């Protein structure tokens, strides 16, 4: 982020209008109001506390799944191991990175049951990464946590400890976790010293790009409950510890290049909308960028933006 985006500035309280706003967004507006008035230390801390408090689960094993907490290269993980079946010696495995806007949820709360069910239904060893969250850390620390934990797990002696088949390992994640999973996979694909590589990646509604906040899906769902477009933009800003004054620039795609030519060249290479069938585009109206600033190293920050060779 630019020097202007490194520090948040105090502002006068905006007068929000709650007319026609979905009920599910009231909490977000309340937390935003409190945050801007310094009544809460940080809205994400409070929101994450509410989410995790109601679903905090200890690592309790059962007859079906063994659950243990471990530390992989300084990163906390929760490991789900199904029992051996018959003559099976090695199991497949999934490294799972949870979603939550790089700021919410936990491997030990909302994603505990998901990973347990995944381990049981797939008969796979599931490693759920407990990466650090905003506002304790910002980009690229979430990425570094996920990468370190995954690299540690891929070491032959660690795979042997958990009876994992080195040729049957997947990396998966949802939402912001899909962003981290894709970025980790891209880095691992270039790591020449890595003895074992993932077999595949499985991305679940991943957040892969911050280049265009006016894609057909953003335009069609800009006011949908739970995750309207302005909330997604604020998650991106929180991720880079940026300045909320820039939110409007992101909203109108005025944030991606220092000059028009560079923006147009980048768009020509990454014109994802052209790949959509007409039924998905509906009333799509492209919003062309003008100028402002780059958000961060593309391959780590927005995994859909690297060169074509990496994606292949």
mmCIF file of C-alpha atoms in Angstrom:
data_model
loop_
_atom_site.group_PDB
_atom_site.id
_atom_site.type_symbol
_atom_site.label_atom_id
_atom_site.label_comp_id
_atom_site.label_asym_id
_atom_site.label_seq_id
_atom_site.Cartn_x
_atom_site.Cartn_y
_atom_site.Cartn_z
ATOM 1 C CA UNK A 1 0.000 0.000 0.000
ATOM 2 C CA UNK A 2 1.019 3.595 -0.497
ATOM 3 C CA UNK A 3 2.321 5.735 2.332
ATOM 4 C CA UNK A 4 -1.118 7.300 2.479
ATOM 5 C CA UNK A 5 -2.610 3.905 3.206
ATOM 6 C CA UNK A 6 -0.367 2.807 6.045
ATOM 7 C CA UNK A 7 -2.142 4.708 8.779
ATOM 8 C CA UNK A 8 -5.792 5.228 9.519
ATOM 9 C CA UNK A 9 -6.951 8.771 10.101
ATOM 10 C CA UNK A 10 -9.658 9.869 12.498
ATOM 11 C CA UNK A 11 -12.779 11.186 10.798
ATOM 12 C CA UNK A 12 -16.038 12.786 11.700
ATOM 13 C CA UNK A 13 -18.862 10.335 12.153
ATOM 14 C CA UNK A 14 -20.719 9.773 8.845
ATOM 15 C CA UNK A 15 -24.488 9.955 8.918
ATOM 16 C CA UNK A 16 -25.526 6.506 7.720
ATOM 17 C CA UNK A 17 -28.976 5.959 6.285
ATOM 18 C CA UNK A 18 -30.519 2.634 7.339
ATOM 19 C CA UNK A 19 -33.383 2.835 4.869
ATOM 20 C CA UNK A 20 -33.648 -0.273 2.663
ATOM 21 C CA UNK A 21 -30.593 -1.886 4.282
ATOM 22 C CA UNK A 22 -30.908 -5.660 4.915
ATOM 23 C CA UNK A 23 -31.241 -6.612 8.579
ATOM 24 C CA UNK A 24 -28.118 -8.774 8.359
ATOM 25 C CA UNK A 25 -26.056 -5.655 7.683
ATOM 26 C CA UNK A 26 -27.119 -3.731 10.801
ATOM 27 C CA UNK A 27 -24.341 -5.299 12.882
ATOM 28 C CA UNK A 28 -21.749 -4.232 10.349
ATOM 29 C CA UNK A 29 -22.974 -0.631 10.361
ATOM 30 C CA UNK A 30 -23.064 -0.569 14.158
ATOM 31 C CA UNK A 31 -19.514 -1.827 14.365
ATOM 32 C CA UNK A 32 -18.371 0.642 11.714
ATOM 33 C CA UNK A 33 -19.945 3.508 13.674
ATOM 34 C CA UNK A 34 -18.313 2.367 16.902
ATOM 35 C CA UNK A 35 -14.970 1.907 15.228
ATOM 36 C CA UNK A 36 -14.897 5.381 13.748
ATOM 37 C CA UNK A 37 -15.773 6.857 17.140
ATOM 38 C CA UNK A 38 -13.130 4.834 18.995
ATOM 39 C CA UNK A 39 -15.807 3.187 21.173
ATOM 40 C CA UNK A 40 -14.391 -0.238 20.334
ATOM 41 C CA UNK A 41 -10.740 -1.169 20.114
ATOM 42 C CA UNK A 42 -11.444 -2.680 16.720
ATOM 43 C CA UNK A 43 -14.680 -3.857 15.152
ATOM 44 C CA UNK A 44 -13.094 -7.053 13.830
ATOM 45 C CA UNK A 45 -11.935 -8.137 17.292
ATOM 46 C CA UNK A 46 -15.470 -7.779 18.619
ATOM 47 C CA UNK A 47 -17.082 -9.463 15.627
ATOM 48 C CA UNK A 48 -14.675 -12.388 15.730
ATOM 49 C CA UNK A 49 -15.245 -12.775 19.475
ATOM 50 C CA UNK A 50 -18.991 -13.016 18.896
ATOM 51 C CA UNK A 51 -18.560 -15.563 16.121
ATOM 52 C CA UNK A 52 -16.079 -17.807 17.909
ATOM 53 C CA UNK A 53 -17.579 -17.632 21.409
ATOM 54 C CA UNK A 54 -20.776 -19.359 20.324
ATOM 55 C CA UNK A 55 -18.968 -22.187 18.573
ATOM 56 C CA UNK A 56 -15.689 -22.770 20.391
ATOM 57 C CA UNK A 57 -14.967 -26.485 20.309
ATOM 58 C CA UNK A 58 -12.139 -28.283 22.042
ATOM 59 C CA UNK A 59 -10.024 -30.815 20.203
ATOM 60 C CA UNK A 60 -12.016 -33.817 21.414
ATOM 61 C CA UNK A 61 -11.450 -37.034 19.487
ATOM 62 C CA UNK A 62 -14.084 -39.686 18.827
ATOM 63 C CA UNK A 63 -14.119 -43.266 17.610
ATOM 64 C CA UNK A 64 -14.404 -41.971 14.070
ATOM 65 C CA UNK A 65 -11.924 -39.090 14.016
ATOM 66 C CA UNK A 66 -8.822 -38.333 16.070
ATOM 67 C CA UNK A 67 -8.444 -34.580 16.608
ATOM 68 C CA UNK A 68 -5.195 -33.032 17.822
ATOM 69 C CA UNK A 69 -3.790 -29.514 18.008
ATOM 70 C CA UNK A 70 -0.207 -29.033 16.840
ATOM 71 C CA UNK A 71 2.256 -26.349 15.795
ATOM 72 C CA UNK A 72 3.790 -26.489 12.312
ATOM 73 C CA UNK A 73 6.802 -24.175 11.995
ATOM 74 C CA UNK A 74 5.361 -21.741 14.514
ATOM 75 C CA UNK A 75 1.810 -21.871 13.125
ATOM 76 C CA UNK A 76 -1.044 -23.476 15.048
ATOM 77 C CA UNK A 77 -2.966 -26.202 13.211
ATOM 78 C CA UNK A 78 -5.714 -28.669 14.049
ATOM 79 C CA UNK A 79 -5.267 -32.160 12.593
ATOM 80 C CA UNK A 80 -8.173 -34.533 11.911
ATOM 81 C CA UNK A 81 -7.205 -38.195 11.401
ATOM 82 C CA UNK A 82 -9.618 -40.974 10.420
ATOM 83 C CA UNK A 83 -8.866 -44.508 11.634
ATOM 84 C CA UNK A 84 -7.051 -46.956 9.397
ATOM 85 C CA UNK A 85 -9.314 -49.122 7.254
ATOM 86 C CA UNK A 86 -8.372 -52.682 6.360
ATOM 87 C CA UNK A 87 -4.948 -53.045 4.787
ATOM 88 C CA UNK A 88 -4.715 -49.336 4.008
ATOM 89 C CA UNK A 89 -1.328 -47.973 5.057
ATOM 90 C CA UNK A 90 -1.363 -44.403 3.717
ATOM 91 C CA UNK A 91 -4.225 -41.928 3.442
ATOM 92 C CA UNK A 92 -4.963 -38.980 1.236
ATOM 93 C CA UNK A 93 -4.787 -35.538 2.860
ATOM 94 C CA UNK A 94 -6.249 -32.026 2.643
ATOM 95 C CA UNK A 95 -4.624 -28.859 3.934
ATOM 96 C CA UNK A 96 -7.594 -26.589 4.634
ATOM 97 C CA UNK A 97 -7.424 -22.800 5.066
ATOM 98 C CA UNK A 98 -10.585 -21.273 6.497
ATOM 99 C CA UNK A 99 -12.383 -18.161 5.270
ATOM 100 C CA UNK A 100 -13.508 -15.059 7.121
ATOM 101 C CA UNK A 101 -12.118 -12.034 5.301
ATOM 102 C CA UNK A 102 -8.600 -12.686 6.685
ATOM 103 C CA UNK A 103 -10.051 -11.418 9.977
ATOM 104 C CA UNK A 104 -12.777 -13.748 11.266
ATOM 105 C CA UNK A 105 -13.489 -17.366 12.285
ATOM 106 C CA UNK A 106 -11.135 -20.067 13.477
ATOM 107 C CA UNK A 107 -10.028 -23.628 12.819
ATOM 108 C CA UNK A 108 -11.193 -24.487 16.339
ATOM 109 C CA UNK A 109 -14.650 -22.928 16.074
ATOM 110 C CA UNK A 110 -16.761 -22.544 12.948
ATOM 111 C CA UNK A 111 -14.562 -24.820 10.857
ATOM 112 C CA UNK A 112 -14.097 -27.613 13.390
ATOM 113 C CA UNK A 113 -17.180 -29.576 12.328
ATOM 114 C CA UNK A 114 -16.575 -28.956 8.627
ATOM 115 C CA UNK A 115 -13.073 -30.399 8.804
ATOM 116 C CA UNK A 116 -14.198 -33.328 10.952
ATOM 117 C CA UNK A 117 -16.898 -34.217 8.420
ATOM 118 C CA UNK A 118 -14.399 -33.764 5.593
ATOM 119 C CA UNK A 119 -11.921 -36.122 7.235
ATOM 120 C CA UNK A 120 -14.610 -38.740 7.820
ATOM 121 C CA UNK A 121 -16.313 -38.561 4.422
ATOM 122 C CA UNK A 122 -13.072 -38.440 2.423
ATOM 123 C CA UNK A 123 -11.159 -40.805 4.701
ATOM 124 C CA UNK A 124 -8.439 -38.168 4.628
ATOM 125 C CA UNK A 125 -6.095 -36.517 7.088
ATOM 126 C CA UNK A 126 -7.224 -32.891 7.250
ATOM 127 C CA UNK A 127 -4.869 -30.168 8.453
ATOM 128 C CA UNK A 128 -6.781 -26.992 9.325
ATOM 129 C CA UNK A 129 -4.497 -23.947 9.495
ATOM 130 C CA UNK A 130 -5.034 -21.464 12.344
ATOM 131 C CA UNK A 131 -3.370 -18.492 10.670
ATOM 132 C CA UNK A 132 -3.217 -15.145 12.476
ATOM 133 C CA UNK A 133 -5.947 -12.620 11.763
ATOM 134 C CA UNK A 134 -6.507 -8.919 11.206
ATOM 135 C CA UNK A 135 -6.073 -6.708 13.237
ATOM 136 C CA UNK A 136 -3.231 -8.541 14.995
ATOM 137 C CA UNK A 137 -1.408 -8.900 11.679
ATOM 138 C CA UNK A 138 -1.948 -7.752 8.110
ATOM 139 C CA UNK A 139 -0.908 -8.837 4.629
ATOM 140 C CA UNK A 140 1.314 -10.696 3.947
ATOM 141 C CA UNK A 141 1.446 -12.394 7.367
ATOM 142 C CA UNK A 142 -1.698 -14.513 6.827
ATOM 143 C CA UNK A 143 -0.147 -15.781 3.603
ATOM 144 C CA UNK A 144 3.181 -16.463 5.318
ATOM 145 C CA UNK A 145 1.456 -18.438 8.094
ATOM 146 C CA UNK A 146 -0.415 -20.609 5.598
ATOM 147 C CA UNK A 147 2.717 -21.148 3.525
ATOM 148 C CA UNK A 148 4.909 -22.083 6.505
ATOM 149 C CA UNK A 149 2.378 -24.543 7.900
ATOM 150 C CA UNK A 150 1.888 -26.182 4.501
ATOM 151 C CA UNK A 151 5.606 -26.448 3.767
ATOM 152 C CA UNK A 152 6.165 -28.051 7.164
ATOM 153 C CA UNK A 153 3.416 -30.595 6.582
ATOM 154 C CA UNK A 154 4.839 -31.519 3.168
ATOM 155 C CA UNK A 155 8.141 -32.675 4.662
ATOM 156 C CA UNK A 156 8.495 -36.468 4.222
ATOM 157 C CA UNK A 157 9.002 -37.175 7.935
ATOM 158 C CA UNK A 158 5.866 -35.225 8.879
ATOM 159 C CA UNK A 159 3.789 -36.978 6.223
ATOM 160 C CA UNK A 160 5.064 -40.314 7.510
ATOM 161 C CA UNK A 161 4.092 -39.376 11.069
ATOM 162 C CA UNK A 162 0.486 -38.868 9.958
ATOM 163 C CA UNK A 163 0.507 -41.816 7.492
ATOM 164 C CA UNK A 164 -0.167 -39.578 4.490
ATOM 165 C CA UNK A 165 0.387 -40.599 0.883
ATOM 166 C CA UNK A 166 2.755 -37.922 -0.582
ATOM 167 C CA UNK A 167 1.128 -38.268 -4.008
ATOM 168 C CA UNK A 168 -2.422 -37.571 -2.769
ATOM 169 C CA UNK A 169 -2.353 -34.175 -1.053
ATOM 170 C CA UNK A 170 -4.783 -31.350 -1.802
ATOM 171 C CA UNK A 171 -4.865 -27.732 -0.665
ATOM 172 C CA UNK A 172 -8.290 -26.197 -0.183
ATOM 173 C CA UNK A 173 -9.963 -23.139 1.289
ATOM 174 C CA UNK A 174 -13.097 -21.047 1.114
ATOM 175 C CA UNK A 175 -13.506 -17.307 0.538
ATOM 176 C CA UNK A 176 -10.393 -15.553 1.924
ATOM 177 C CA UNK A 177 -9.046 -19.024 2.674
ATOM 178 C CA UNK A 178 -9.369 -19.790 -1.030
ATOM 179 C CA UNK A 179 -7.254 -16.711 -1.699
ATOM 180 C CA UNK A 180 -4.551 -18.004 0.635
ATOM 181 C CA UNK A 181 -4.788 -21.557 -0.717
ATOM 182 C CA UNK A 182 -4.299 -20.355 -4.300
ATOM 183 C CA UNK A 183 -1.380 -18.115 -3.332
ATOM 184 C CA UNK A 184 0.265 -20.957 -1.404
ATOM 185 C CA UNK A 185 -0.162 -23.371 -4.319
ATOM 186 C CA UNK A 186 1.393 -20.898 -6.740
ATOM 187 C CA UNK A 187 4.410 -20.411 -4.504
ATOM 188 C CA UNK A 188 4.846 -24.143 -3.933
ATOM 189 C CA UNK A 189 4.759 -24.745 -7.688
ATOM 190 C CA UNK A 190 7.911 -22.605 -7.971
ATOM 191 C CA UNK A 191 9.712 -24.018 -4.926
ATOM 192 C CA UNK A 192 12.480 -26.180 -6.381
ATOM 193 C CA UNK A 193 13.636 -27.441 -2.989
ATOM 194 C CA UNK A 194 10.283 -28.871 -1.960
ATOM 195 C CA UNK A 195 10.409 -32.701 -1.929
ATOM 196 C CA UNK A 196 6.610 -33.108 -2.107
ATOM 197 C CA UNK A 197 4.077 -30.985 -3.980
ATOM 198 C CA UNK A 198 0.284 -30.829 -3.744
ATOM 199 C CA UNK A 199 -1.659 -32.956 -6.202
ATOM 200 C CA UNK A 200 -4.493 -30.455 -6.619
ATOM 201 C CA UNK A 201 -6.164 -27.353 -5.235
ATOM 202 C CA UNK A 202 -9.877 -27.081 -4.430
ATOM 203 C CA UNK A 203 -11.016 -23.471 -4.102
ATOM 204 C CA UNK A 204 -14.491 -22.778 -2.676
ATOM 205 C CA UNK A 205 -15.940 -19.378 -3.721
ATOM 206 C CA UNK A 206 -12.420 -17.954 -3.451
ATOM 207 C CA UNK A 207 -11.490 -14.257 -3.273
ATOM 208 C CA UNK A 208 -8.873 -14.149 -6.009
ATOM 209 C CA UNK A 209 -8.624 -10.604 -7.325
ATOM 210 C CA UNK A 210 -8.816 -6.988 -6.181
ATOM 211 C CA UNK A 211 -8.380 -5.555 -9.668
ATOM 212 C CA UNK A 212 -12.039 -5.127 -10.569
ATOM 213 C CA UNK A 213 -14.818 -4.500 -8.042
ATOM 214 C CA UNK A 214 -17.323 -4.085 -10.862
ATOM 215 C CA UNK A 215 -17.454 -7.567 -12.342
ATOM 216 C CA UNK A 216 -20.933 -8.850 -13.248
ATOM 217 C CA UNK A 217 -21.223 -10.687 -9.933
ATOM 218 C CA UNK A 218 -20.195 -7.621 -7.926
ATOM 219 C CA UNK A 219 -22.719 -5.462 -9.771
ATOM 220 C CA UNK A 220 -25.544 -7.981 -9.489
ATOM 221 C CA UNK A 221 -24.942 -8.661 -5.784
ATOM 222 C CA UNK A 222 -23.721 -5.296 -4.551
ATOM 223 C CA UNK A 223 -26.471 -5.037 -1.924
ATOM 224 C CA UNK A 224 -26.921 -8.679 -0.981
ATOM 225 C CA UNK A 225 -27.113 -9.532 2.753
ATOM 226 C CA UNK A 226 -24.095 -10.716 4.755
ATOM 227 C CA UNK A 227 -21.473 -9.727 2.162
ATOM 228 C CA UNK A 228 -22.465 -6.706 0.037
ATOM 229 C CA UNK A 229 -19.790 -5.158 -2.146
ATOM 230 C CA UNK A 230 -18.813 -2.344 0.240
ATOM 231 C CA UNK A 231 -18.190 -4.873 3.026
ATOM 232 C CA UNK A 232 -15.929 -6.936 0.757
ATOM 233 C CA UNK A 233 -13.983 -3.804 -0.133
ATOM 234 C CA UNK A 234 -13.533 -2.997 3.550
ATOM 235 C CA UNK A 235 -12.188 -6.508 4.151
ATOM 236 C CA UNK A 236 -9.565 -5.894 1.456
ATOM 237 C CA UNK A 237 -8.664 -2.551 3.040
ATOM 238 C CA UNK A 238 -8.404 -4.153 6.482
ATOM 239 C CA UNK A 239 -6.209 -6.903 5.000
ATOM 240 C CA UNK A 240 -3.567 -4.389 3.858
ATOM 241 C CA UNK A 241 -4.032 -2.115 6.897
ATOM 242 C CA UNK A 242 -5.118 0.555 4.463
ATOM 243 C CA UNK A 243 -7.070 3.764 4.755
ATOM 244 C CA UNK A 244 -10.862 3.691 4.611
ATOM 245 C CA UNK A 245 -10.749 6.978 2.700
ATOM 246 C CA UNK A 246 -9.728 4.855 -0.310
ATOM 247 C CA UNK A 247 -12.901 2.755 -0.247
ATOM 248 C CA UNK A 248 -14.669 4.915 -2.827
ATOM 249 C CA UNK A 249 -11.687 4.673 -5.192
ATOM 250 C CA UNK A 250 -11.851 0.884 -5.027
ATOM 251 C CA UNK A 251 -15.603 1.016 -5.543
ATOM 252 C CA UNK A 252 -15.140 2.783 -8.896
ATOM 253 C CA UNK A 253 -12.011 0.805 -9.897
ATOM 254 C CA UNK A 254 -9.770 3.852 -9.557
ATOM 255 C CA UNK A 255 -7.000 2.033 -7.726
ATOM 256 C CA UNK A 256 -5.049 -0.283 -9.983
ATOM 257 C CA UNK A 257 -2.492 1.612 -12.075
ATOM 258 C CA UNK A 258 -0.335 4.690 -12.215
ATOM 259 C CA UNK A 259 -1.455 5.434 -15.766
ATOM 260 C CA UNK A 260 -4.300 4.558 -18.100
ATOM 261 C CA UNK A 261 -2.128 2.577 -20.511
ATOM 262 C CA UNK A 262 -0.889 0.251 -17.812
ATOM 263 C CA UNK A 263 -4.413 -0.338 -16.509
ATOM 264 C CA UNK A 264 -5.772 -1.118 -19.975
ATOM 265 C CA UNK A 265 -2.875 -3.478 -20.697
ATOM 266 C CA UNK A 266 -3.471 -5.307 -17.441
ATOM 267 C CA UNK A 267 -7.201 -5.555 -18.135
ATOM 268 C CA UNK A 268 -6.585 -6.977 -21.627
ATOM 269 C CA UNK A 269 -4.571 -9.806 -20.079
ATOM 270 C CA UNK A 270 -7.070 -10.440 -17.295
ATOM 271 C CA UNK A 271 -10.435 -9.958 -18.971
ATOM 272 C CA UNK A 272 -12.308 -12.607 -16.985
ATOM 273 C CA UNK A 273 -15.737 -11.273 -17.958
ATOM 274 C CA UNK A 274 -15.175 -12.308 -21.571
ATOM 275 C CA UNK A 275 -15.172 -15.933 -20.402
ATOM 276 C CA UNK A 276 -18.686 -15.731 -18.942
ATOM 277 C CA UNK A 277 -21.782 -16.867 -20.856
ATOM 278 C CA UNK A 278 -24.275 -14.067 -21.662
ATOM 279 C CA UNK A 279 -26.714 -15.324 -19.015
ATOM 280 C CA UNK A 280 -24.157 -14.481 -16.320
ATOM 281 C CA UNK A 281 -23.479 -10.962 -17.564
ATOM 282 C CA UNK A 282 -27.078 -9.682 -17.496
ATOM 283 C CA UNK A 283 -26.935 -5.862 -17.222
ATOM 284 C CA UNK A 284 -23.170 -5.667 -16.861
ATOM 285 C CA UNK A 285 -21.593 -2.230 -17.346
ATOM 286 C CA UNK A 286 -17.771 -2.178 -17.344
ATOM 287 C CA UNK A 287 -16.097 0.419 -15.141
ATOM 288 C CA UNK A 288 -12.692 1.397 -16.556
ATOM 289 C CA UNK A 289 -9.898 2.365 -14.188
ATOM 290 C CA UNK A 290 -8.149 5.700 -14.382
ATOM 291 C CA UNK A 291 -5.253 5.962 -11.936
ATOM 292 C CA UNK A 292 -4.176 5.674 -8.322
ATOM 293 C CA UNK A 293 -2.020 2.981 -6.778
ATOM 294 C CA UNK A 294 -1.196 -0.710 -6.722
ATOM 295 C CA UNK A 295 -2.453 -2.756 -3.774
ATOM 296 C CA UNK A 296 0.368 -5.230 -3.305
ATOM 297 C CA UNK A 297 2.438 -8.059 -4.827
ATOM 298 C CA UNK A 298 -0.085 -9.542 -7.248
ATOM 299 C CA UNK A 299 0.741 -13.226 -6.891
ATOM 300 C CA UNK A 300 0.477 -13.209 -3.087
ATOM 301 C CA UNK A 301 -2.252 -10.615 -2.639
ATOM 302 C CA UNK A 302 -4.559 -11.473 -5.559
ATOM 303 C CA UNK A 303 -3.705 -14.965 -6.870
ATOM 304 C CA UNK A 304 -5.684 -14.569 -10.106
ATOM 305 C CA UNK A 305 -3.257 -11.864 -11.276
ATOM 306 C CA UNK A 306 0.105 -13.627 -11.902
ATOM 307 C CA UNK A 307 1.529 -14.477 -15.299
ATOM 308 C CA UNK A 308 -0.190 -17.110 -17.376
ATOM 309 C CA UNK A 309 2.712 -19.505 -16.891
ATOM 310 C CA UNK A 310 2.094 -19.695 -13.151
ATOM 311 C CA UNK A 311 -1.623 -20.314 -13.577
ATOM 312 C CA UNK A 312 -0.997 -23.120 -16.052
#
